Amino acid sequence: FQTDVEICLIGGSCKSPIERFWNESDTIYILQKARQNEESDSLEVSGTDDAIYASELLPKESSGPVSLSVRRAKQLISLYAMVQNPNMTHLKICDLVMLPPLWIRCDASDPEHTCWLGAEPVKAGKKITGITLHTVTCDGPTADKTHFANLEDLKTEHKKRHHSSVVTTKGFAQYELIRAAAIEDTILESESHIYVDINWNTVNEILETPPLISAATLNITLESGDPRSPVYQQYRELQFLLALADGLKTGVTEWPEPLESESAVDTVREFLTDLKKKLEGYCVSANKSETEKIKCDTAAVDSSIASAFTERGDLDFAEQFWCKMRSKCVSSYQELVECFTLILKSLERGEIQPWIHHGSSSLLSKLIQQSYQGKIQVVSLTGITPIEMLLEIGLDKMKKDYVNFFIGQELATLTCLDYFISTSVDLQEQVHRVQKLHHMLEIMVSCIVLLQFKHENLFPLTQICMKYYKENPLNEKHVFQLPIRPALVMKFCQNDHPEIWKVEISSGHGPKEVKTTWQVSSNPPLEHMTSNSTGLFSDSTVNGSSEERLYFITMSQCSQVHFI
């Protein structure tokens, strides 16, 4: 019956907006101010045309969550506590139902800058014996460390509030490793994130560096396609493959613009001429090195990754043809048909006898095998056939590239990779699985180059990625997590500021446990505060300097009210 508010139930896999401060329940209620109908609001503007024009110049209200006043939030918390209290018999509630915890967004309009109020039932078995009330306040940003709390003062305040004689402390810090690590002084900035979360017991001072006995978890979210990535050329190759696959689905293939003046047809004709000469016994020694070591733009591959990902030196005829089609950018369907026509005619006449890898599944590979017996089947280069043939060749080649990396680095066996390279599924699904392989490659290469990870960490991370991708579709926003030794990333922690640093002070046990949390973070910890409280989150600095690291300070406290 409260028309000024709206409520939503958060549970399951949904991300909780308060997980940084409280994560004691999988299911919670979030209460916030009801959004107004923007269309009806705009109709209320009246007056002259100038007035209407002026209204259009005003900034639009944010579409994000809207907070309630602290006073209103306290009223709603009281209503929640009342209906959970078994002593409120005058309410005539027949069957008292234990509700999920309630959290209310607040506008920080009070002197303490309260941004969340929360309440959760305290239970003993199936009975509600009390309620825990939570208050979260936030201030900043500030670079003035005199605003930071003193740990002993926090502990003393907690003891007074909860009448405790003994308290325990736990620390948490999060560091962003992509920003801290750089290749040749170039910081990689993208939608990718590599963070490390570190937890430890017994905190001695505010903002202390985590000790080596901490528990650390690496969190990786990586978006493929960063132009500065050492495997960017492999990404571009994958994009060419995807363009062909999309062409088969939609019937319209977007051909890339040619990068060189020499046409793909002329390139293939020259390629076949070299093979004919080789078959006739000419220029064998001169061409052997060239044909067996086509690198497909490896000059663009960063030297720092050369030991981890190198283009294979055993490309067969079909793979070399694929490289030429990609690097020379076959620019039309007709040009592709002409290229295949040249190859098929050379095979029919016995002018070339190229070698191919055993187990290659493409139609061109099968035709080459048939040519060894002097006769090949007739293939009609019409419709989608030429595109399908080129896609098959690209799939064969790229699968071998990824297998070469993962087996070469001893990160997986052929049996483990069988799901990703299987030809028992249709072409579109094969392409999808190759995309997964590429995403795993990007993750491993980033860990090798940016974090200098060795096999002991790369191997379990590969297993985690493979397990996920055998059960789920491609998802570059997924966070892959790997437990690691803190010493592995401690150099970043010692040389860089944390994104989040938090101390938790607790006392009591079980339902009577109470906590006080103090946290600093480099980003606003509350999405509803950034739009509604611009005064609170102003660009403050110390001594006029903008070079100082700015932090938001968040404090979470609780108190218990017992009904029984």
Coordinates of C-alpha atoms in Angstrom, one line a residue:
F1 CA 0.0 0.0 0.0
Q2 CA 3.1 2.3 0.0
T3 CA 2.7 3.9 -3.5
D4 CA 5.9 6.0 -3.3
V5 CA 8.2 2.9 -3.3
E6 CA 8.9 -0.1 -5.4
I7 CA 10.4 -3.4 -4.3
C8 CA 12.3 -6.2 -6.0
L9 CA 13.4 -9.6 -4.9
I10 CA 17.0 -10.4 -5.6
G11 CA 18.1 -14.1 -5.5
G12 CA 19.7 -17.0 -7.3
S13 CA 22.3 -15.9 -9.9
C14 CA 21.3 -12.2 -9.7
K15 CA 24.0 -9.8 -8.7
S16 CA 23.3 -8.3 -5.3
P17 CA 23.8 -4.5 -5.1
I18 CA 25.0 -4.8 -1.5
E19 CA 27.4 -7.7 -1.8
R20 CA 30.3 -5.5 -0.9
F21 CA 28.9 -4.8 2.5
W22 CA 26.7 -7.8 3.3
N23 CA 26.3 -11.3 1.8
E24 CA 24.7 -13.4 4.5
S25 CA 21.6 -14.4 2.5
D26 CA 21.0 -15.6 -1.1
T27 CA 17.6 -13.9 -1.2
I28 CA 16.9 -10.3 -0.3
Y29 CA 14.4 -7.5 -0.8
I30 CA 15.6 -4.2 -2.3
L31 CA 13.3 -1.2 -1.7
Q32 CA 13.7 2.1 -3.5
K33 CA 11.8 5.1 -4.7
A34 CA 9.2 4.4 -7.3
R35 CA 10.2 5.7 -10.8
Q36 CA 7.9 8.5 -12.1
N37 CA 6.4 8.3 -15.5
E38 CA 8.7 10.5 -17.6
E39 CA 6.0 11.0 -20.3
S40 CA 3.4 12.3 -17.9
D41 CA 6.0 14.5 -16.3
S42 CA 6.8 16.1 -19.6
L43 CA 3.2 16.9 -20.2
E44 CA 3.0 19.0 -17.1
V45 CA 5.4 21.5 -18.6
S46 CA 3.3 24.5 -19.6
G47 CA 3.7 28.1 -20.6
T48 CA 5.4 29.6 -23.6
D49 CA 7.5 27.9 -26.2
D50 CA 10.5 29.4 -24.4
A51 CA 9.6 27.5 -21.3
I52 CA 9.2 24.2 -23.1
Y53 CA 12.6 24.8 -24.9
A54 CA 14.2 25.5 -21.6
S55 CA 12.9 22.3 -20.1
E56 CA 14.5 20.4 -22.9
L57 CA 17.9 21.8 -21.9
L58 CA 17.7 20.4 -18.4
P59 CA 19.4 17.1 -17.8
K60 CA 17.2 14.1 -17.9
E61 CA 16.6 12.1 -14.8
S62 CA 18.9 9.0 -14.6
S63 CA 17.3 5.7 -15.5
G64 CA 19.2 4.1 -12.7
P65 CA 17.8 3.2 -9.2
V66 CA 16.3 6.1 -7.2
S67 CA 16.8 6.4 -3.5
L68 CA 14.4 7.4 -0.7
S69 CA 15.0 9.9 2.0
V70 CA 16.6 8.6 5.2
R71 CA 13.5 9.5 7.2
R72 CA 11.2 7.6 4.9
A73 CA 13.6 4.6 4.9
K74 CA 13.5 4.5 8.7
Q75 CA 9.7 4.5 8.6
L76 CA 9.7 1.5 6.2
I77 CA 12.3 -0.4 8.3
S78 CA 10.0 0.1 11.3
L79 CA 7.1 -1.4 9.4
Y80 CA 9.2 -4.4 8.4
A81 CA 10.4 -4.9 12.0
M82 CA 6.8 -4.7 13.3
V83 CA 5.4 -7.4 11.1
Q84 CA 8.3 -9.7 12.0
N85 CA 7.8 -9.2 15.8
P86 CA 5.7 -12.0 17.3
N87 CA 4.8 -9.7 20.2
M88 CA 2.7 -7.4 17.9
T89 CA -0.5 -9.4 18.5
H90 CA -2.7 -6.3 17.8
L91 CA -1.7 -6.7 14.1
K92 CA -3.7 -10.0 14.1
I93 CA -1.2 -11.8 11.9
C94 CA -2.3 -15.4 12.0
D95 CA 0.7 -17.1 10.5
L96 CA 4.0 -15.2 11.0
V97 CA 6.1 -15.7 7.9
M98 CA 9.9 -15.1 8.1
L99 CA 10.6 -12.6 5.4
P100 CA 13.9 -12.3 3.5
P101 CA 16.2 -9.5 4.7
L102 CA 15.2 -6.0 3.5
W103 CA 17.6 -3.3 2.3
I104 CA 16.5 0.2 1.4
R105 CA 18.4 2.7 -0.8
C106 CA 18.8 6.0 0.9
D107 CA 19.8 9.5 -0.4
A108 CA 22.5 10.3 2.2
S109 CA 20.5 13.4 3.2
D110 CA 21.4 13.0 6.9
P111 CA 24.7 14.3 8.4
E112 CA 26.1 10.8 8.4
H113 CA 25.5 10.3 4.7
T114 CA 23.4 7.1 5.1
C115 CA 23.1 5.3 1.8
W116 CA 21.6 2.0 2.9
L117 CA 19.4 0.8 5.7
G118 CA 18.9 -2.9 6.2
A119 CA 17.0 -5.3 8.5
E120 CA 17.1 -9.1 8.8
P121 CA 15.3 -11.4 11.2
V122 CA 17.3 -13.2 14.0
K123 CA 16.0 -16.7 14.2
A124 CA 16.3 -19.7 16.6
G125 CA 15.1 -22.7 14.8
K126 CA 11.8 -21.7 13.1
K127 CA 11.2 -18.8 15.6
I128 CA 12.0 -15.2 15.1
T129 CA 13.8 -14.0 18.2
G130 CA 14.9 -10.5 17.1
I131 CA 16.0 -8.3 14.3
T132 CA 19.4 -7.0 13.2
L133 CA 19.4 -3.5 11.9
H134 CA 22.1 -2.4 9.5
T135 CA 23.4 1.1 8.6
V136 CA 25.8 1.8 5.7
T137 CA 27.2 5.3 5.3
C138 CA 29.5 6.7 2.5
D139 CA 31.7 9.7 2.1
G140 CA 34.1 11.0 -0.5
P141 CA 35.8 11.0 -2.8
T142 CA 38.8 12.3 -0.9
A143 CA 42.6 11.9 -1.0
D144 CA 43.0 13.3 2.5
K145 CA 44.1 10.3 4.6
T146 CA 43.3 12.2 7.8
H147 CA 39.7 11.3 7.0
F148 CA 40.6 7.6 7.3
A149 CA 39.6 5.8 10.4
N150 CA 42.1 4.5 13.0
L151 CA 41.8 0.8 13.5
E152 CA 42.0 0.9 17.3
D153 CA 39.3 3.5 17.4
L154 CA 37.1 1.3 15.2
K155 CA 37.6 -1.7 17.5
T156 CA 36.9 0.4 20.6
E157 CA 33.7 1.8 19.1
H158 CA 32.6 -1.7 18.2
K159 CA 33.2 -3.0 21.7
K160 CA 31.2 -0.1 23.2
R161 CA 28.3 -0.5 20.8
H162 CA 28.0 -4.3 21.3
H163 CA 29.3 -4.6 24.9
S164 CA 32.1 -6.9 23.7
S165 CA 35.4 -7.6 25.3
V166 CA 36.9 -9.6 22.5
V167 CA 36.8 -8.8 18.8
T168 CA 38.4 -10.5 15.7
T169 CA 39.5 -8.7 12.5
K170 CA 39.5 -9.9 8.9
G171 CA 41.1 -8.0 6.0
F172 CA 40.1 -7.9 2.3
A173 CA 41.9 -6.1 -0.6
Q174 CA 41.3 -6.1 -4.3
Y175 CA 43.9 -5.1 -6.8
E176 CA 43.5 -4.5 -10.5
L177 CA 46.4 -6.3 -12.3
I178 CA 45.8 -5.2 -15.9
R179 CA 46.2 -1.6 -14.9
A180 CA 49.2 -2.4 -12.8
A181 CA 50.9 -4.4 -15.5
A182 CA 52.1 -2.9 -18.8
I183 CA 53.9 -4.1 -21.9
E184 CA 56.6 -1.6 -23.0
D185 CA 55.0 1.1 -20.9
T186 CA 51.7 0.8 -22.6
I187 CA 48.8 0.1 -20.2
L188 CA 46.2 -2.2 -21.6
E189 CA 42.8 -0.6 -21.2
S190 CA 39.6 -2.3 -22.4
E191 CA 36.5 -4.0 -21.1
S192 CA 38.9 -6.7 -19.9
H193 CA 39.6 -6.9 -16.1
I194 CA 42.1 -9.0 -14.2
Y195 CA 41.6 -8.5 -10.4
V196 CA 43.0 -10.4 -7.4
D197 CA 40.9 -10.7 -4.3
I198 CA 42.9 -11.3 -1.1
N199 CA 41.5 -12.3 2.3
W200 CA 43.4 -12.6 5.6
N201 CA 42.9 -12.8 9.3
T202 CA 44.1 -10.4 11.9
V203 CA 44.5 -6.8 10.6
N204 CA 47.1 -4.7 12.3
E205 CA 46.6 -1.3 10.6
I206 CA 44.4 0.5 8.0
L207 CA 45.5 0.0 4.4
E208 CA 48.2 -2.6 5.3
T209 CA 49.6 -4.7 2.5
P210 CA 48.1 -8.3 2.7
P211 CA 50.5 -10.8 4.3
L212 CA 51.9 -13.7 2.4
I213 CA 49.8 -16.2 4.4
S214 CA 46.6 -14.7 2.9
A215 CA 44.1 -16.5 0.6
A216 CA 44.1 -15.0 -2.9
T217 CA 41.7 -15.6 -5.9
L218 CA 42.4 -14.3 -9.4
N219 CA 39.3 -13.0 -11.2
I220 CA 39.6 -12.8 -15.0
T221 CA 37.1 -11.2 -17.4
L222 CA 38.7 -10.9 -20.8
E223 CA 37.3 -9.4 -24.0
S224 CA 39.0 -10.6 -27.2
G225 CA 40.2 -8.3 -29.9
D226 CA 42.4 -5.7 -28.2
P227 CA 44.7 -4.4 -31.0
R228 CA 47.7 -4.4 -28.6
S229 CA 47.2 -8.1 -27.7
P230 CA 50.1 -10.3 -28.8
V231 CA 47.5 -12.6 -30.5
Y232 CA 45.6 -9.9 -32.3
Q233 CA 46.5 -11.4 -35.7
Q234 CA 44.9 -14.6 -34.6
Y235 CA 41.8 -12.6 -33.6
R236 CA 41.6 -11.0 -37.1
E237 CA 41.9 -14.4 -38.6
L238 CA 39.0 -15.6 -36.5
Q239 CA 37.0 -12.6 -37.6
F240 CA 37.5 -13.6 -41.3
L241 CA 36.3 -17.1 -40.3
L242 CA 33.2 -15.6 -38.6
A243 CA 32.4 -13.5 -41.6
L244 CA 32.3 -16.7 -43.8
A245 CA 30.1 -18.5 -41.2
D246 CA 27.7 -15.5 -41.0
G247 CA 27.5 -15.5 -44.8
L248 CA 26.4 -19.1 -44.8
K249 CA 23.7 -18.3 -42.2
T250 CA 22.4 -15.0 -43.8
G251 CA 23.1 -15.6 -47.4
V252 CA 25.1 -12.3 -47.5
T253 CA 28.9 -12.4 -47.1
E254 CA 30.6 -9.2 -46.1
W255 CA 33.9 -9.4 -48.0
P256 CA 36.8 -7.4 -46.6
E257 CA 38.5 -4.6 -48.6
P258 CA 41.7 -5.8 -50.3
L259 CA 44.8 -4.8 -48.5
E260 CA 47.2 -5.2 -51.4
S261 CA 47.1 -4.3 -55.1
E262 CA 47.8 -7.9 -56.1
S263 CA 44.5 -9.8 -56.4
A264 CA 43.8 -13.0 -54.7
V265 CA 43.5 -14.8 -58.1
D266 CA 47.0 -13.6 -59.2
T267 CA 48.4 -14.7 -55.8
V268 CA 46.9 -18.2 -56.2
R269 CA 48.1 -18.5 -59.8
E270 CA 51.6 -17.6 -58.6
F271 CA 51.3 -20.1 -55.8
L272 CA 50.3 -22.9 -58.1
T273 CA 53.2 -22.0 -60.6
D274 CA 55.7 -22.4 -57.7
L275 CA 54.2 -25.8 -56.9
K276 CA 54.4 -26.9 -60.5
K277 CA 58.1 -26.0 -60.6
K278 CA 58.7 -27.9 -57.4
L279 CA 57.0 -31.0 -58.9
E280 CA 59.2 -30.7 -62.0
G281 CA 62.3 -30.5 -59.8
Y282 CA 63.1 -26.9 -60.1
C283 CA 63.8 -24.5 -57.2
V284 CA 63.2 -27.2 -54.6
S285 CA 65.7 -26.0 -52.1
A286 CA 64.6 -22.4 -52.6
N287 CA 61.0 -23.0 -52.1
K288 CA 61.1 -25.6 -49.4
S289 CA 61.8 -23.1 -46.6
E290 CA 59.2 -20.7 -48.0
T291 CA 56.3 -23.1 -48.3
E292 CA 56.9 -24.9 -45.0
K293 CA 57.3 -21.7 -43.0
I294 CA 54.6 -19.4 -44.1
K295 CA 53.9 -17.3 -41.0
C296 CA 50.7 -15.6 -41.8
D297 CA 51.7 -12.1 -40.6
T298 CA 53.8 -13.4 -37.7
A299 CA 55.8 -10.2 -38.0
A300 CA 53.0 -8.5 -36.2
V301 CA 53.0 -11.0 -33.3
D302 CA 54.7 -9.4 -30.3
S303 CA 58.2 -10.9 -29.6
S304 CA 57.3 -11.2 -25.9
I305 CA 54.8 -14.0 -26.7
A306 CA 56.9 -15.8 -29.3
S307 CA 57.8 -18.5 -26.9
A308 CA 54.1 -19.0 -26.0
F309 CA 52.3 -18.8 -29.3
T310 CA 54.1 -19.2 -32.6
E311 CA 52.6 -19.8 -36.0
R312 CA 53.1 -23.4 -37.0
G313 CA 55.8 -24.2 -39.5
D314 CA 54.1 -27.2 -40.9
L315 CA 51.2 -25.6 -42.9
D316 CA 50.0 -27.9 -45.6
F317 CA 48.7 -26.9 -49.0
A318 CA 45.1 -26.1 -47.9
E319 CA 46.3 -24.1 -44.9
Q320 CA 48.7 -22.1 -47.1
F321 CA 45.8 -21.4 -49.4
W322 CA 43.7 -20.2 -46.5
C323 CA 46.5 -17.9 -45.4
K324 CA 46.7 -16.4 -48.8
M325 CA 43.0 -15.9 -49.0
R326 CA 43.0 -14.2 -45.6
S327 CA 46.1 -12.0 -46.0
K328 CA 45.4 -11.0 -49.6
C329 CA 41.8 -10.5 -48.6
V330 CA 39.7 -12.3 -51.2
S331 CA 37.2 -9.5 -51.9
S332 CA 34.3 -11.1 -53.7
Y333 CA 32.4 -14.3 -54.2
Q334 CA 33.5 -14.4 -57.9
E335 CA 37.1 -14.0 -57.0
L336 CA 36.8 -17.0 -54.6
V337 CA 35.2 -19.1 -57.3
E338 CA 38.1 -18.3 -59.7
C339 CA 40.7 -19.2 -57.1
F340 CA 39.1 -22.6 -56.4
T341 CA 38.7 -23.2 -60.2
L342 CA 42.4 -22.7 -60.7
I343 CA 43.2 -25.2 -58.0
L344 CA 40.7 -27.9 -59.1
K345 CA 42.0 -27.6 -62.7
S346 CA 45.6 -28.1 -61.6
L347 CA 44.6 -31.1 -59.6
E348 CA 42.6 -32.7 -62.5
R349 CA 45.5 -32.3 -64.9
G350 CA 48.0 -33.7 -62.3
E351 CA 50.0 -30.5 -62.5
I352 CA 50.4 -30.4 -58.7
Q353 CA 50.6 -33.0 -56.0
P354 CA 50.5 -31.0 -52.8
W355 CA 50.8 -32.6 -49.4
I356 CA 48.1 -32.3 -46.7
H357 CA 47.9 -33.2 -43.0
H358 CA 46.5 -36.6 -42.1
G359 CA 43.0 -36.3 -40.7
S360 CA 42.2 -33.0 -42.5
S361 CA 38.4 -33.0 -43.0
S362 CA 37.8 -30.3 -45.5
L363 CA 36.4 -31.0 -49.0
L364 CA 39.6 -29.6 -50.6
S365 CA 41.7 -32.0 -48.6
K366 CA 39.6 -35.0 -49.7
L367 CA 40.0 -33.8 -53.4
I368 CA 43.7 -33.6 -53.0
Q369 CA 43.8 -37.2 -51.6
Q370 CA 41.7 -38.3 -54.6
S371 CA 44.2 -36.6 -56.9
Y372 CA 46.9 -39.0 -55.7
Q373 CA 45.0 -41.8 -57.5
G374 CA 44.7 -39.6 -60.7
K375 CA 41.0 -38.8 -60.5
I376 CA 38.9 -36.4 -58.4
Q377 CA 35.1 -36.0 -58.0
V378 CA 33.4 -33.2 -59.9
V379 CA 32.6 -30.3 -57.7
S380 CA 30.1 -27.6 -58.8
L381 CA 31.5 -24.3 -57.6
T382 CA 28.0 -22.7 -57.3
G383 CA 25.8 -21.5 -54.5
I384 CA 27.3 -21.7 -51.0
T385 CA 29.8 -24.5 -51.9
P386 CA 32.9 -22.2 -52.4
I387 CA 32.2 -20.4 -49.1
E388 CA 31.6 -23.6 -47.3
M389 CA 34.9 -25.1 -48.8
L390 CA 36.9 -22.1 -47.6
L391 CA 35.2 -22.1 -44.2
E392 CA 36.1 -25.8 -43.8
I393 CA 39.8 -25.1 -44.6
G394 CA 39.9 -22.2 -42.1
L395 CA 38.3 -24.4 -39.4
D396 CA 40.9 -27.1 -40.0
K397 CA 43.8 -24.7 -39.9
M398 CA 42.7 -22.7 -36.8
K399 CA 41.9 -25.9 -34.8
K400 CA 45.4 -27.1 -35.4
D401 CA 46.8 -23.8 -34.3
Y402 CA 45.0 -23.8 -31.0
V403 CA 45.8 -27.5 -30.4
N404 CA 49.4 -26.7 -31.2
F405 CA 49.4 -24.1 -28.4
F406 CA 47.6 -25.9 -25.7
I407 CA 49.5 -29.2 -26.2
G408 CA 52.8 -27.5 -26.9
Q409 CA 52.5 -25.6 -23.5
E410 CA 51.4 -28.9 -21.9
L411 CA 48.1 -27.3 -20.8
A412 CA 45.8 -30.0 -22.2
T413 CA 45.8 -33.3 -24.0
L414 CA 44.2 -34.1 -27.3
T415 CA 41.5 -36.0 -25.5
C416 CA 40.7 -33.0 -23.4
L417 CA 40.4 -30.8 -26.5
D418 CA 38.3 -33.3 -28.4
Y419 CA 35.1 -31.5 -27.7
F420 CA 36.5 -28.2 -29.2
I421 CA 37.8 -29.8 -32.4
S422 CA 35.1 -32.3 -33.1
T423 CA 33.8 -32.5 -36.7
S424 CA 30.7 -34.5 -35.7
V425 CA 28.7 -31.3 -35.2
D426 CA 27.6 -28.8 -38.0
L427 CA 29.9 -26.1 -39.3
Q428 CA 28.2 -23.3 -37.3
E429 CA 28.7 -25.2 -34.0
Q430 CA 32.3 -25.9 -35.0
V431 CA 32.9 -22.2 -35.5
H432 CA 31.3 -21.5 -32.1
R433 CA 33.7 -23.9 -30.4
V434 CA 36.7 -22.4 -32.2
Q435 CA 35.6 -19.0 -30.7
K436 CA 35.8 -20.6 -27.3
L437 CA 39.3 -21.9 -28.0
H438 CA 40.3 -18.4 -29.0
H439 CA 38.9 -16.8 -25.9
M440 CA 40.9 -19.4 -23.8
L441 CA 44.0 -18.6 -25.8
E442 CA 43.6 -14.8 -25.1
I443 CA 43.2 -15.6 -21.3
M444 CA 46.3 -17.7 -21.2
V445 CA 48.4 -15.3 -23.3
S446 CA 47.4 -12.4 -21.1
C447 CA 48.4 -14.3 -18.0
I448 CA 51.8 -15.2 -19.5
V449 CA 52.6 -11.7 -20.8
L450 CA 51.1 -9.5 -18.1
L451 CA 51.4 -11.7 -15.0
Q452 CA 54.4 -13.9 -16.0
F453 CA 52.4 -17.0 -15.0
K454 CA 54.1 -20.3 -15.3
H455 CA 52.7 -23.8 -16.0
E456 CA 51.7 -24.4 -12.3
N457 CA 49.1 -21.7 -12.6
L458 CA 48.3 -21.9 -16.4
F459 CA 47.4 -25.6 -16.2
P460 CA 44.6 -25.3 -13.6
L461 CA 43.3 -22.1 -15.2
T462 CA 43.0 -24.0 -18.5
Q463 CA 41.1 -26.8 -16.9
I464 CA 38.7 -24.3 -15.3
C465 CA 38.1 -22.6 -18.7
M466 CA 37.6 -25.8 -20.5
K467 CA 35.2 -27.2 -18.0
Y468 CA 33.1 -24.0 -18.2
Y469 CA 33.1 -23.9 -22.0
K470 CA 32.2 -27.6 -22.3
E471 CA 29.0 -26.7 -20.4
N472 CA 28.2 -23.1 -21.5
P473 CA 28.1 -21.0 -24.6
L474 CA 30.7 -18.3 -25.4
N475 CA 30.6 -15.6 -22.7
E476 CA 33.4 -13.0 -22.6
K477 CA 31.8 -11.4 -19.6
H478 CA 32.1 -14.5 -17.5
V479 CA 34.5 -14.2 -14.5
F480 CA 37.0 -17.1 -14.4
Q481 CA 38.3 -17.6 -10.9
L482 CA 41.6 -19.2 -9.9
P483 CA 43.0 -19.7 -6.4
I484 CA 46.6 -18.6 -6.4
R485 CA 49.5 -18.0 -4.0
P486 CA 49.6 -14.4 -2.9
A487 CA 53.4 -14.3 -3.6
L488 CA 52.6 -14.6 -7.3
V489 CA 51.0 -11.1 -7.4
M490 CA 52.5 -9.5 -4.3
K491 CA 54.8 -7.3 -6.4
F492 CA 51.6 -5.6 -7.9
C493 CA 50.2 -5.2 -4.4
Q494 CA 53.3 -3.6 -3.0
N495 CA 53.7 -1.2 -6.0
D496 CA 50.1 -0.3 -6.5
H497 CA 47.1 1.1 -4.6
P498 CA 44.2 -1.3 -3.9
E499 CA 40.8 -0.8 -5.7
I500 CA 39.1 -1.9 -2.5
W501 CA 40.5 -2.3 1.0
K502 CA 38.3 -3.4 3.8
V503 CA 38.5 -4.5 7.4
E504 CA 35.8 -6.4 9.2
I505 CA 35.5 -6.3 13.0
S506 CA 33.3 -8.9 14.5
S507 CA 32.2 -10.3 17.9
G508 CA 29.7 -12.9 19.1
H509 CA 28.8 -16.2 17.5
G510 CA 26.0 -17.7 15.5
P511 CA 22.8 -15.6 15.4
K512 CA 24.4 -13.2 17.9
E513 CA 27.4 -12.3 15.8
V514 CA 27.7 -8.6 15.0
K515 CA 30.0 -6.9 12.5
T516 CA 31.4 -3.5 11.8
T517 CA 33.0 -2.9 8.4
W518 CA 35.2 0.0 7.2
Q519 CA 36.1 0.2 3.6
V520 CA 37.9 2.5 1.1
S521 CA 37.4 2.1 -2.7
S522 CA 38.6 3.9 -5.8
N523 CA 35.1 3.7 -7.4
P524 CA 31.7 4.8 -6.0
P525 CA 30.5 1.7 -4.2
L526 CA 26.8 2.6 -4.7
E527 CA 25.2 3.1 -8.1
H528 CA 22.3 5.1 -6.7
M529 CA 24.6 7.7 -5.1
T530 CA 26.5 8.7 -8.3
S531 CA 23.4 10.4 -9.8
N532 CA 21.5 11.6 -6.8
S533 CA 24.3 13.0 -4.6
T534 CA 26.7 15.0 -6.8
G535 CA 27.6 17.2 -3.8
L536 CA 28.6 14.1 -1.8
F537 CA 30.7 12.7 -4.6
S538 CA 32.5 15.9 -5.7
D539 CA 35.9 15.9 -7.3
S540 CA 37.8 16.8 -4.1
T541 CA 41.5 16.9 -3.9
V542 CA 44.2 17.8 -1.4
N543 CA 46.2 21.0 -1.8
G544 CA 44.7 21.5 -5.3
S545 CA 46.5 18.5 -6.6
S546 CA 44.7 16.1 -8.9
E547 CA 47.5 13.6 -8.8
E548 CA 46.4 12.1 -5.5
R549 CA 44.5 8.8 -5.4
L550 CA 40.9 9.5 -4.6
Y551 CA 38.9 7.1 -2.3
F552 CA 35.3 6.7 -1.2
I553 CA 35.0 5.7 2.5
T554 CA 32.2 3.4 3.4
M555 CA 31.2 2.3 6.9
S556 CA 28.7 -0.5 7.8
Q557 CA 27.4 -1.0 11.3
C558 CA 24.7 -3.1 12.9
S559 CA 22.7 -3.4 16.1
Q560 CA 20.4 -6.1 17.4
V561 CA 16.9 -5.8 18.9
H562 CA 15.7 -9.0 20.7
F563 CA 11.9 -9.8 20.8
I564 CA 12.2 -12.7 23.2

